[in-house]
Amino acid sequence: MIAAFEGWNDAAEAATGAVDHLIDEWDAELVTAIDPEDYYDFQVNRPQVGLDDDGGRQLSWPTTRVYLARPADTGRDVLLIRGIEPNMRWRAFSKELLELVDDSNAQVVVVLGALLADAPHTRPIPVSATSSDEELTASWSLEPSTYEGPTGITGVFADLCTTLGVPSVSIWSAIPHYIAGTPCPKASLALLGKVEELLDLAIPEGELPELARAWQRGADELSEEDPEVAEYVHSLEEQRDTADLPEATGEAIAAEFERYLKRRNKNHPSD
């Protein structure tokens, strides 16, 4: 099972963008959706009205959907969870997802997330994979989860997996905070690269590399047009290059997360 949720856990739509890519590239089939009535505040996540293929009015409710993918030449099935962080009853919501794990006999749960960080857009997107499962940590050479602080539905779901003995891994990407207003396909690509590495599962890239390059060009133009941004990016580059790390450690990701929370609370004191 590979899961991602819109909202607090999904900076620049990197995590849900990765799952959307898998749904498209693997031609995944929608198999079920969670009843949203018990989990969503419809004044926060409003239903959408649109037109169907025949021009009729159609109401679409915010929910979490489950897709089944059968990647070619792998002999493996993958459940893809593409949802929205619920507004209430998180434990019951997570238990519904765990029932899907039991019913499908899924062997491992992969939860994707993305956070804002002091990372330069000119360098590889930092990605961290952690797990609280000792066997998984050892066999996949993962980092133990050491983060302490507020969490989202990804953390609650992963914690329930641990409690019930379901092997799970959390994969997070760090998004440059100064350019987080648009989707970041470069981060989605980085997340999928880590999924591919851990699961030993070939993932077709499709148009994602070109979208990542377009994002890179846009970020370059932004920094070139604003001297203050350019200077800031240069300082981040020096910090990154001095550290000489191709990827951030789990502790570094946690530290970035804490900085993100402080920045978020400063900008949104009423949240």
CSV table of C-alpha atoms in Angstrom, one decimal:
chain,number,residue,atom,x,y,z
A,1,MET,CA,0.0,0.0,0.0
A,2,ILE,CA,1.2,3.5,-0.9
A,3,ALA,CA,-0.7,6.4,0.6
A,4,ALA,CA,-0.7,10.2,0.5
A,5,PHE,CA,-3.1,12.8,1.8
A,6,GLU,CA,-3.8,16.4,0.8
A,7,GLY,CA,-3.3,19.1,3.4
A,8,TRP,CA,-0.8,19.6,6.3
A,9,ASN,CA,1.3,16.6,5.2
A,10,ASP,CA,1.6,17.6,1.5
A,11,ALA,CA,3.7,20.7,0.9
A,12,ALA,CA,3.6,21.8,-2.7
A,13,GLU,CA,1.4,18.7,-3.5
A,14,ALA,CA,4.5,16.6,-3.7
A,15,ALA,CA,3.1,13.5,-2.0
A,16,THR,CA,-0.3,13.4,-3.6
A,17,GLY,CA,1.4,14.3,-6.9
A,18,ALA,CA,3.5,11.2,-6.6
A,19,VAL,CA,0.4,9.0,-6.0
A,20,ASP,CA,-1.5,10.7,-8.8
A,21,HIS,CA,1.4,9.8,-11.1
A,22,LEU,CA,1.3,6.2,-10.1
A,23,ILE,CA,-2.5,6.1,-10.7
A,24,ASP,CA,-2.0,7.4,-14.2
A,25,GLU,CA,1.1,5.4,-15.2
A,26,TRP,CA,-0.1,2.1,-13.8
A,27,ASP,CA,-3.7,2.7,-15.1
A,28,ALA,CA,-5.0,2.0,-11.6
A,29,GLU,CA,-8.6,1.0,-11.1
A,30,LEU,CA,-10.8,2.8,-8.5
A,31,VAL,CA,-12.0,0.0,-6.2
A,32,THR,CA,-13.6,1.9,-3.3
A,33,ALA,CA,-13.9,5.2,-1.5
A,34,ILE,CA,-14.3,5.9,2.2
A,35,ASP,CA,-17.7,7.4,3.2
A,36,PRO,CA,-16.8,11.0,3.9
A,37,GLU,CA,-19.7,11.7,6.2
A,38,ASP,CA,-17.9,10.7,9.4
A,39,TYR,CA,-14.6,12.2,8.7
A,40,TYR,CA,-14.9,15.6,6.9
A,41,ASP,CA,-16.2,19.0,7.8
A,42,PHE,CA,-17.9,20.0,4.6
A,43,GLN,CA,-17.6,23.7,5.5
A,44,VAL,CA,-13.8,23.2,5.4
A,45,ASN,CA,-13.6,20.7,2.5
A,46,ARG,CA,-16.6,21.6,0.4
A,47,PRO,CA,-18.2,19.2,-2.1
A,48,GLN,CA,-17.7,20.3,-5.7
A,49,VAL,CA,-20.4,20.7,-8.4
A,50,GLY,CA,-19.5,20.1,-12.0
A,51,LEU,CA,-20.7,18.6,-15.3
A,52,ASP,CA,-20.4,14.9,-16.3
A,53,ASP,CA,-19.6,13.6,-19.8
A,54,ASP,CA,-23.2,14.0,-20.8
A,55,GLY,CA,-23.5,17.6,-19.6
A,56,GLY,CA,-25.5,16.7,-16.5
A,57,ARG,CA,-24.9,18.2,-13.1
A,58,GLN,CA,-22.7,16.1,-10.8
A,59,LEU,CA,-21.8,16.4,-7.2
A,60,SER,CA,-18.4,15.2,-6.0
A,61,TRP,CA,-17.7,14.8,-2.3
A,62,PRO,CA,-14.3,15.2,-0.6
A,63,THR,CA,-13.1,11.8,0.4
A,64,THR,CA,-10.2,9.3,0.3
A,65,ARG,CA,-10.2,6.9,-2.6
A,66,VAL,CA,-8.5,3.5,-3.0
A,67,TYR,CA,-7.1,2.3,-6.3
A,68,LEU,CA,-5.7,-1.1,-7.3
A,69,ALA,CA,-2.7,-1.1,-9.6
A,70,ARG,CA,-1.1,-4.2,-11.2
A,71,PRO,CA,2.3,-2.9,-12.5
A,72,ALA,CA,3.3,-4.9,-15.7
A,73,ASP,CA,5.9,-7.6,-15.4
A,74,THR,CA,6.1,-7.4,-11.6
A,75,GLY,CA,3.7,-10.0,-10.4
A,76,ARG,CA,2.7,-7.6,-7.6
A,77,ASP,CA,-0.4,-5.7,-6.7
A,78,VAL,CA,-0.3,-2.2,-5.2
A,79,LEU,CA,-3.0,-0.4,-3.4
A,80,LEU,CA,-2.8,3.3,-3.9
A,81,ILE,CA,-4.5,5.6,-1.3
A,82,ARG,CA,-5.2,9.1,-2.5
A,83,GLY,CA,-7.0,11.1,0.0
A,84,ILE,CA,-7.6,14.3,2.0
A,85,GLU,CA,-6.5,14.6,5.6
A,86,PRO,CA,-9.7,14.1,7.6
A,87,ASN,CA,-11.1,16.8,9.9
A,88,MET,CA,-12.2,14.5,12.6
A,89,ARG,CA,-12.1,10.9,14.0
A,90,TRP,CA,-8.6,10.2,12.9
A,91,ARG,CA,-8.2,6.9,14.7
A,92,ALA,CA,-11.4,5.5,13.2
A,93,PHE,CA,-10.3,6.7,9.8
A,94,SER,CA,-6.9,5.0,10.2
A,95,LYS,CA,-8.6,1.8,11.3
A,96,GLU,CA,-10.6,1.8,8.1
A,97,LEU,CA,-7.4,2.0,6.1
A,98,LEU,CA,-5.9,-0.8,8.2
A,99,GLU,CA,-8.9,-3.0,7.4
A,100,LEU,CA,-8.0,-2.5,3.7
A,101,VAL,CA,-4.5,-3.7,4.5
A,102,ASP,CA,-5.8,-6.8,6.2
A,103,ASP,CA,-8.4,-7.6,3.5
A,104,SER,CA,-5.7,-7.2,0.7
A,105,ASN,CA,-3.0,-9.0,2.7
A,106,ALA,CA,-0.7,-6.1,1.9
A,107,GLN,CA,2.9,-6.8,3.0
A,108,VAL,CA,4.1,-3.3,3.7
A,109,VAL,CA,2.6,0.2,4.0
A,110,VAL,CA,4.4,3.2,2.5
A,111,VAL,CA,3.2,6.6,3.6
A,112,LEU,CA,4.4,9.7,1.6
A,113,GLY,CA,4.7,13.2,2.9
A,114,ALA,CA,6.3,16.6,2.1
A,115,LEU,CA,7.3,19.5,4.3
A,116,LEU,CA,8.7,23.0,3.8
A,117,ALA,CA,12.4,23.4,4.6
A,118,ASP,CA,15.4,25.6,4.2
A,119,ALA,CA,16.5,23.7,1.1
A,120,PRO,CA,17.9,25.3,-2.1
A,121,HIS,CA,15.9,24.4,-5.2
A,122,THR,CA,19.2,24.1,-7.2
A,123,ARG,CA,20.2,20.9,-5.4
A,124,PRO,CA,18.6,17.5,-5.2
A,125,ILE,CA,15.4,17.4,-3.1
A,126,PRO,CA,16.2,16.0,0.3
A,127,VAL,CA,14.3,12.7,0.9
A,128,SER,CA,14.2,10.7,4.2
A,129,ALA,CA,12.8,7.3,4.8
A,130,THR,CA,12.1,6.2,8.4
A,131,SER,CA,10.4,3.4,10.2
A,132,SER,CA,9.5,2.3,13.7
A,133,ASP,CA,9.6,-1.4,12.6
A,134,GLU,CA,12.9,-2.8,13.7
A,135,GLU,CA,13.0,-5.6,11.1
A,136,LEU,CA,12.2,-3.2,8.3
A,137,THR,CA,14.7,-0.7,9.5
A,138,ALA,CA,17.4,-3.3,9.5
A,139,SER,CA,16.6,-5.0,6.2
A,140,TRP,CA,16.1,-1.8,4.3
A,141,SER,CA,18.8,0.2,6.1
A,142,LEU,CA,16.3,2.8,7.2
A,143,GLU,CA,16.7,5.4,9.8
A,144,PRO,CA,14.7,5.0,13.1
A,145,SER,CA,12.0,7.6,13.5
A,146,THR,CA,13.2,10.2,16.0
A,147,TYR,CA,10.9,13.2,15.2
A,148,GLU,CA,9.0,14.7,18.2
A,149,GLY,CA,6.3,17.3,17.7
A,150,PRO,CA,2.9,17.9,16.0
A,151,THR,CA,1.9,15.3,13.4
A,152,GLY,CA,-0.7,14.8,10.7
A,153,ILE,CA,-2.8,11.9,9.5
A,154,THR,CA,0.3,10.3,8.0
A,155,GLY,CA,1.9,10.1,11.5
A,156,VAL,CA,-1.3,8.7,13.1
A,157,PHE,CA,-1.7,6.1,10.4
A,158,ALA,CA,1.9,5.0,10.6
A,159,ASP,CA,1.7,4.8,14.4
A,160,LEU,CA,-1.4,2.6,14.2
A,161,CYS,CA,0.5,0.4,11.7
A,162,THR,CA,3.3,0.0,14.3
A,163,THR,CA,0.8,-0.7,17.1
A,164,LEU,CA,-0.9,-3.5,15.1
A,165,GLY,CA,2.4,-4.9,13.9
A,166,VAL,CA,2.0,-3.9,10.2
A,167,PRO,CA,5.4,-3.1,8.6
A,168,SER,CA,5.4,0.6,7.5
A,169,VAL,CA,7.8,3.2,6.2
A,170,SER,CA,7.4,6.9,6.0
A,171,ILE,CA,9.1,8.7,3.1
A,172,TRP,CA,9.3,12.5,3.3
A,173,SER,CA,10.6,15.1,0.9
A,174,ALA,CA,11.8,18.6,1.9
A,175,ILE,CA,10.4,21.5,-0.3
A,176,PRO,CA,12.2,24.8,-0.6
A,177,HIS,CA,9.9,27.0,1.4
A,178,TYR,CA,10.5,30.2,-0.6
A,179,ILE,CA,8.9,28.6,-3.7
A,180,ALA,CA,6.2,26.4,-2.2
A,181,GLY,CA,3.2,28.1,-3.7
A,182,THR,CA,3.0,25.9,-6.7
A,183,PRO,CA,3.1,22.0,-7.1
A,184,CYS,CA,6.6,20.6,-7.0
A,185,PRO,CA,7.0,17.7,-9.5
A,186,LYS,CA,10.8,17.6,-8.7
A,187,ALA,CA,9.9,16.5,-5.2
A,188,SER,CA,7.3,14.0,-6.4
A,189,LEU,CA,10.0,12.5,-8.6
A,190,ALA,CA,12.4,12.3,-5.7
A,191,LEU,CA,9.8,10.6,-3.6
A,192,LEU,CA,9.1,8.0,-6.3
A,193,GLY,CA,12.8,7.4,-6.7
A,194,LYS,CA,12.9,6.4,-3.0
A,195,VAL,CA,9.8,4.2,-3.4
A,196,GLU,CA,11.4,2.5,-6.4
A,197,GLU,CA,14.7,1.9,-4.5
A,198,LEU,CA,13.0,0.5,-1.4
A,199,LEU,CA,10.4,-1.7,-3.0
A,200,ASP,CA,12.6,-2.8,-5.9
A,201,LEU,CA,9.8,-1.8,-8.2
A,202,ALA,CA,10.3,-0.1,-11.6
A,203,ILE,CA,8.2,3.0,-11.8
A,204,PRO,CA,7.7,4.6,-15.2
A,205,GLU,CA,8.6,8.3,-15.1
A,206,GLY,CA,6.3,9.5,-17.9
A,207,GLU,CA,6.2,13.3,-18.2
A,208,LEU,CA,7.4,13.8,-14.6
A,209,PRO,CA,11.0,14.5,-15.5
A,210,GLU,CA,10.1,17.2,-18.0
A,211,LEU,CA,7.6,18.7,-15.5
A,212,ALA,CA,10.4,18.7,-12.9
A,213,ARG,CA,12.7,20.5,-15.3
A,214,ALA,CA,10.0,23.1,-16.0
A,215,TRP,CA,9.6,23.7,-12.3
A,216,GLN,CA,13.4,24.1,-12.0
A,217,ARG,CA,13.5,26.7,-14.8
A,218,GLY,CA,10.7,28.6,-13.1
A,219,ALA,CA,12.5,28.5,-9.7
A,220,ASP,CA,15.7,29.7,-11.4
A,221,GLU,CA,13.9,32.6,-13.0
A,222,LEU,CA,12.3,33.6,-9.7
A,223,SER,CA,15.7,33.7,-7.9
A,224,GLU,CA,17.4,35.5,-10.8
A,225,GLU,CA,14.7,38.3,-10.8
A,226,ASP,CA,14.9,39.0,-7.1
A,227,PRO,CA,18.4,39.8,-5.7
A,228,GLU,CA,17.3,39.0,-2.1
A,229,VAL,CA,16.0,35.6,-3.1
A,230,ALA,CA,19.2,35.0,-5.1
A,231,GLU,CA,21.4,35.8,-2.1
A,232,TYR,CA,19.3,33.6,0.1
A,233,VAL,CA,19.5,30.7,-2.3
A,234,HIS,CA,23.3,31.1,-2.5
A,235,SER,CA,23.5,30.9,1.3
A,236,LEU,CA,21.5,27.7,1.3
A,237,GLU,CA,23.7,26.3,-1.4
A,238,GLU,CA,26.8,27.0,0.7
A,239,GLN,CA,25.2,25.3,3.8
A,240,ARG,CA,24.2,22.3,1.7
A,241,ASP,CA,27.5,21.9,0.0
A,242,THR,CA,29.4,22.3,3.2
A,243,ALA,CA,27.4,19.5,4.7
A,244,ASP,CA,28.3,17.4,1.7
A,245,LEU,CA,25.2,15.2,2.0
A,246,PRO,CA,23.4,14.0,-1.1
A,247,GLU,CA,20.3,13.5,1.1
A,248,ALA,CA,19.2,14.9,4.5
A,249,THR,CA,19.2,12.5,7.5
A,250,GLY,CA,16.1,11.8,9.4
A,251,GLU,CA,17.2,14.1,12.1
A,252,ALA,CA,17.8,16.9,9.6
A,253,ILE,CA,14.4,16.4,8.1
A,254,ALA,CA,12.9,16.6,11.7
A,255,ALA,CA,14.8,19.8,12.3
A,256,GLU,CA,13.5,21.3,9.1
A,257,PHE,CA,10.0,20.3,10.1
A,258,GLU,CA,10.4,22.1,13.4
A,259,ARG,CA,11.6,25.2,11.6
A,260,TYR,CA,8.7,24.9,9.3
A,261,LEU,CA,6.3,24.7,12.2
A,262,LYS,CA,7.8,27.8,13.8
A,263,ARG,CA,7.6,29.7,10.5
A,264,ARG,CA,4.0,28.5,10.0
A,265,ASN,CA,3.0,29.6,13.5
A,266,LYS,CA,4.7,32.9,13.0
A,267,ASN,CA,2.8,33.6,9.8
A,268,HIS,CA,-0.5,32.1,10.9
A,269,PRO,CA,-0.7,32.7,14.7
A,270,SER,CA,-4.4,32.0,14.8
A,271,ASP,CA,-4.0,28.4,13.4
